[in-house]
């Protein structure tokens, strides 16, 4: 980014924030600006106190704005989703469901308990939030998120009241939270050609049944224990009694084979053992092309009633360098090309990048309050801040192909800081920032080219010629 593009961020940020002017009174709108601007700065900790002190606002005032002021954060969420629906949608909209976690000390933060913390890969005292993100072409952002409230909290309503958790907020499985986020986005005009998610969600048949009832296409990574049939078994609705009790209908017909773990089918069934691996270049990463080998079949997963669901695509995907094998199930029509299935299946890096950017550059995990309203508002405001950076990155990507969200945030921080400097010092800051960004973009390009050469050399050593394998299309992760 040059100095002109950096200076332009001031007016762009002002116009962007006006999208949300209807969410509260004049004072509340001013605090929204303060909070978002604080999240876009270089502050090391972006909690309420540090943001307030940096902006010259009393910390208590900003704390009350986040936790007690009457302003419509749900309207802010709705507006964010409508902006994405109207300005960033395309023919290949992908919704990505995932969760993230924040390590917390003490026992006062809403929802905190010792549970699996994906951020550090082990059980720890933390909170967990479930999110829905959006990806289309070269654009991605977070749409919405909600707190996973553990049963230990839900059963202790006094503790919930102390944390200002409403009585109607109770324990819900993460899959139910994900479906509510999906439905909310749908009501705000967002339509997803595909949904994708990890194996935890894909292993829940009831969750998949709901998506199928909504005619929503999905592809999810799953585990080798997922129960399937290679051939659709016969079912029956014929009434039948045994030992004085009626057997449920529909049910598997007498003599129908039992379902088997898909891992076992992959290893033993001729539909896979007689099939050759097909090589695909699924995406171009920052470290070079990712090449996998694929086997594909139509199978029938076991649904929540332990009956065969509709036909699904099963992809068995093996990384040519690491040898790691992954399994993906998709409910798409049988004629759907493997190329499309792979492209969607390997788009989950986008939500992981959103979490990384939102935590590292916005402060998603810097919340330090003890109230539920403040936490929910923080999640929404963080998504708004990330949306601004994602929009500006997409706008400038044609001119600056190496531009990252972190670099846009660095430019925005310089602009915000320059507001309080004398003109000459402000100009010097922006010029220095432009020089640093140009330097980092050159280094990023050189690093990517070096990594790509190394990756191509490793592939060539395995006898893989990229010009003679299938390719999914451009997708840099």
Tab-separated table of C-alpha atoms in Angstrom, residues 210-415:
chain	number	residue	atom	x	y	z
A	210	UNK	CA	-31.421	-31.192	9.716
A	211	UNK	CA	-29.192	-29.793	6.965
A	212	UNK	CA	-30.587	-32.358	4.539
A	213	UNK	CA	-34.145	-31.402	5.503
A	214	UNK	CA	-33.274	-27.828	4.522
A	215	UNK	CA	-31.847	-28.991	1.160
A	216	UNK	CA	-28.481	-27.545	2.165
A	217	UNK	CA	-25.490	-29.049	0.407
A	218	UNK	CA	-22.571	-29.845	2.694
A	219	UNK	CA	-19.245	-31.595	2.788
A	220	UNK	CA	-17.619	-32.401	6.090
A	221	UNK	CA	-14.466	-34.147	7.162
A	222	UNK	CA	-15.359	-37.242	9.156
A	223	UNK	CA	-13.629	-40.047	11.046
A	224	UNK	CA	-13.024	-43.614	9.957
A	225	UNK	CA	-15.637	-44.906	12.453
A	226	UNK	CA	-18.515	-43.221	10.615
A	227	UNK	CA	-21.036	-45.948	9.786
A	228	UNK	CA	-21.988	-46.416	6.111
A	229	UNK	CA	-23.305	-48.873	3.544
A	230	UNK	CA	-21.606	-49.225	0.161
A	231	UNK	CA	-24.868	-50.490	-1.361
A	232	UNK	CA	-28.170	-49.117	-0.143
A	233	UNK	CA	-29.821	-51.766	2.066
A	234	UNK	CA	-33.488	-52.612	1.794
A	235	UNK	CA	-35.840	-51.056	4.349
A	236	UNK	CA	-39.425	-51.894	5.164
A	237	UNK	CA	-42.491	-50.203	6.618
A	238	UNK	CA	-44.278	-53.509	7.233
A	239	UNK	CA	-45.763	-53.692	10.765
A	240	UNK	CA	-44.276	-56.463	12.849
A	241	UNK	CA	-44.536	-57.582	16.430
A	242	UNK	CA	-42.060	-59.572	18.458
A	243	UNK	CA	-42.532	-60.804	22.016
A	244	UNK	CA	-45.704	-58.771	22.276
A	245	UNK	CA	-44.126	-55.462	21.212
A	246	UNK	CA	-44.220	-53.652	17.861
A	247	UNK	CA	-40.920	-53.124	16.081
A	248	UNK	CA	-40.268	-49.640	14.821
A	249	UNK	CA	-40.938	-48.746	11.214
A	250	UNK	CA	-39.342	-47.982	8.926
A	251	UNK	CA	-36.501	-50.396	9.686
A	252	UNK	CA	-33.947	-52.504	7.887
A	253	UNK	CA	-35.549	-55.369	6.038
A	254	UNK	CA	-34.762	-58.880	7.172
A	255	UNK	CA	-31.459	-60.069	5.729
A	256	UNK	CA	-30.167	-56.567	4.959
A	257	UNK	CA	-26.455	-56.108	5.714
A	258	UNK	CA	-25.392	-54.088	8.711
A	259	UNK	CA	-23.574	-50.785	8.293
A	260	UNK	CA	-19.802	-50.795	8.611
A	261	UNK	CA	-17.197	-48.181	9.610
A	262	UNK	CA	-16.092	-46.330	6.507
A	263	UNK	CA	-12.444	-46.974	7.410
A	264	UNK	CA	-13.107	-50.696	7.211
A	265	UNK	CA	-14.899	-50.271	3.880
A	266	UNK	CA	-11.985	-48.277	2.505
A	267	UNK	CA	-9.495	-50.973	3.478
A	268	UNK	CA	-11.495	-54.017	2.378
A	269	UNK	CA	-14.293	-53.258	-0.062
A	270	UNK	CA	-13.550	-53.777	-3.787
A	271	UNK	CA	-15.111	-50.421	-4.648
A	272	UNK	CA	-11.981	-48.913	-3.075
A	273	UNK	CA	-9.355	-51.665	-3.286
A	274	UNK	CA	-9.900	-52.003	-7.044
A	275	UNK	CA	-9.753	-48.250	-7.564
A	276	UNK	CA	-6.556	-46.361	-8.435
A	277	UNK	CA	-5.568	-43.187	-6.624
A	278	UNK	CA	-6.159	-40.012	-8.648
A	279	UNK	CA	-3.798	-37.091	-8.080
A	280	UNK	CA	-5.160	-33.581	-7.606
A	281	UNK	CA	-3.616	-30.202	-6.919
A	282	UNK	CA	-6.259	-28.924	-4.504
A	283	UNK	CA	-4.899	-25.434	-3.782
A	284	UNK	CA	-1.895	-23.138	-3.856
A	285	UNK	CA	-0.736	-22.403	-0.333
A	286	UNK	CA	1.771	-19.872	0.938
A	287	UNK	CA	4.242	-22.771	0.960
A	288	UNK	CA	3.485	-24.032	-2.518
A	289	UNK	CA	1.001	-26.348	-4.228
A	290	UNK	CA	-0.848	-28.887	-2.091
A	291	UNK	CA	-1.149	-32.211	-3.929
A	292	UNK	CA	-3.286	-35.113	-2.748
A	293	UNK	CA	-4.390	-38.503	-4.022
A	294	UNK	CA	-8.106	-39.269	-4.065
A	295	UNK	CA	-10.452	-42.228	-4.160
A	296	UNK	CA	-14.168	-41.569	-4.613
A	297	UNK	CA	-17.351	-43.589	-4.223
A	298	UNK	CA	-21.072	-43.163	-3.640
A	299	UNK	CA	-22.102	-44.499	-0.219
A	300	UNK	CA	-25.072	-44.389	2.162
A	301	UNK	CA	-24.272	-43.058	5.664
A	302	UNK	CA	-26.262	-44.190	8.665
A	303	UNK	CA	-28.651	-41.457	9.812
A	304	UNK	CA	-29.874	-40.636	13.327
A	305	UNK	CA	-32.473	-43.432	13.088
A	306	UNK	CA	-29.746	-45.933	12.163
A	307	UNK	CA	-31.197	-46.184	8.667
A	308	UNK	CA	-29.508	-45.348	5.358
A	309	UNK	CA	-29.627	-41.685	4.430
A	310	UNK	CA	-29.614	-40.454	0.841
A	311	UNK	CA	-26.625	-41.185	-1.357
A	312	UNK	CA	-23.436	-39.349	-0.352
A	313	UNK	CA	-20.064	-38.847	-1.958
A	314	UNK	CA	-17.212	-40.339	0.058
A	315	UNK	CA	-13.781	-38.906	-0.678
A	316	UNK	CA	-10.698	-40.621	0.685
A	317	UNK	CA	-7.880	-38.103	0.449
A	318	UNK	CA	-4.190	-38.882	1.004
A	319	UNK	CA	-1.533	-36.161	1.220
A	320	UNK	CA	1.312	-37.153	-1.103
A	321	UNK	CA	4.003	-35.678	1.156
A	322	UNK	CA	2.855	-36.635	4.651
A	323	UNK	CA	0.791	-39.712	3.814
A	324	UNK	CA	-2.011	-38.453	6.076
A	325	UNK	CA	-5.438	-39.805	5.083
A	326	UNK	CA	-8.673	-37.858	5.543
A	327	UNK	CA	-12.289	-38.805	4.841
A	328	UNK	CA	-14.997	-36.434	3.576
A	329	UNK	CA	-18.738	-37.015	3.175
A	330	UNK	CA	-20.902	-34.817	0.937
A	331	UNK	CA	-24.656	-34.930	0.295
A	332	UNK	CA	-24.342	-33.278	-3.136
A	333	UNK	CA	-26.070	-34.710	-6.230
A	334	UNK	CA	-24.328	-37.735	-7.715
A	335	UNK	CA	-23.276	-35.775	-10.803
A	336	UNK	CA	-21.246	-33.267	-8.733
A	337	UNK	CA	-17.640	-33.216	-9.937
A	338	UNK	CA	-14.825	-34.326	-7.642
A	339	UNK	CA	-13.085	-31.019	-8.428
A	340	UNK	CA	-15.911	-29.068	-6.754
A	341	UNK	CA	-16.041	-31.404	-3.763
A	342	UNK	CA	-12.301	-31.038	-3.150
A	343	UNK	CA	-12.370	-27.269	-3.548
A	344	UNK	CA	-15.053	-26.914	-0.873
A	345	UNK	CA	-13.559	-29.570	1.418
A	346	UNK	CA	-10.231	-27.755	1.471
A	347	UNK	CA	-11.725	-24.309	2.139
A	348	UNK	CA	-11.816	-24.724	5.928
A	349	UNK	CA	-8.471	-22.949	6.198
A	350	UNK	CA	-10.465	-19.735	5.728
A	351	UNK	CA	-12.228	-19.894	9.085
A	352	UNK	CA	-8.934	-20.847	10.731
A	353	UNK	CA	-7.371	-17.754	9.133
A	354	UNK	CA	-10.288	-15.643	10.380
A	355	UNK	CA	-9.748	-16.873	13.938
A	356	UNK	CA	-6.005	-16.275	13.664
A	357	UNK	CA	-6.446	-12.742	12.291
A	358	UNK	CA	-9.218	-11.857	14.735
A	359	UNK	CA	-7.203	-13.018	17.742
A	360	UNK	CA	-3.788	-11.767	16.681
A	361	UNK	CA	-4.712	-8.420	15.127
A	362	UNK	CA	-8.188	-7.505	16.478
A	363	UNK	CA	-8.144	-8.906	20.005
A	364	UNK	CA	-10.965	-11.475	19.818
A	365	UNK	CA	-9.501	-13.354	22.789
A	366	UNK	CA	-8.668	-10.232	24.823
A	367	UNK	CA	-12.088	-9.955	26.481
A	368	UNK	CA	-11.691	-9.678	30.257
A	369	UNK	CA	-15.221	-8.913	31.443
A	370	UNK	CA	-17.444	-11.010	33.669
A	371	UNK	CA	-20.805	-10.380	32.005
A	372	UNK	CA	-22.555	-12.263	29.218
A	373	UNK	CA	-23.868	-9.138	27.400
A	374	UNK	CA	-20.350	-7.699	27.189
A	375	UNK	CA	-18.958	-10.963	25.806
A	376	UNK	CA	-21.600	-11.253	23.087
A	377	UNK	CA	-21.126	-7.599	22.106
A	378	UNK	CA	-17.367	-8.100	22.010
A	379	UNK	CA	-17.779	-11.038	19.607
A	380	UNK	CA	-19.944	-8.937	17.281
A	381	UNK	CA	-17.721	-5.833	17.419
A	382	UNK	CA	-14.673	-7.999	16.692
A	383	UNK	CA	-16.436	-9.435	13.626
A	384	UNK	CA	-17.241	-5.872	12.480
A	385	UNK	CA	-13.591	-4.819	12.832
A	386	UNK	CA	-12.426	-7.885	10.918
A	387	UNK	CA	-15.012	-7.230	8.192
A	388	UNK	CA	-13.575	-3.757	7.603
A	389	UNK	CA	-10.080	-5.194	7.137
A	390	UNK	CA	-11.326	-8.004	4.895
A	391	UNK	CA	-13.233	-5.563	2.670
A	392	UNK	CA	-10.257	-3.265	2.269
A	393	UNK	CA	-7.915	-6.153	1.557
A	394	UNK	CA	-10.234	-7.413	-1.177
A	395	UNK	CA	-10.526	-3.913	-2.677
A	396	UNK	CA	-6.735	-3.491	-2.840
A	397	UNK	CA	-5.776	-7.070	-3.708
A	398	UNK	CA	-5.634	-6.456	-7.446
A	399	UNK	CA	-3.021	-3.726	-7.006
A	400	UNK	CA	-1.224	-5.360	-4.057
A	401	UNK	CA	-1.490	-9.173	-4.498
A	402	UNK	CA	0.643	-9.896	-1.419
A	403	UNK	CA	-1.519	-7.727	0.850
A	404	UNK	CA	-2.654	-9.407	4.069
A	405	UNK	CA	-5.207	-8.530	6.726
A	406	UNK	CA	-2.379	-7.801	9.154
A	407	UNK	CA	-0.908	-5.248	6.742
A	408	UNK	CA	-4.256	-3.509	6.250
A	409	UNK	CA	-4.583	-3.370	10.025
A	410	UNK	CA	-1.084	-1.880	10.285
A	411	UNK	CA	-2.080	0.782	7.751
A	412	UNK	CA	-5.346	1.511	9.593
A	413	UNK	CA	-3.454	1.822	12.870
A	414	UNK	CA	-1.111	4.387	11.338
A	415	UNK	CA	-4.062	6.423	10.067
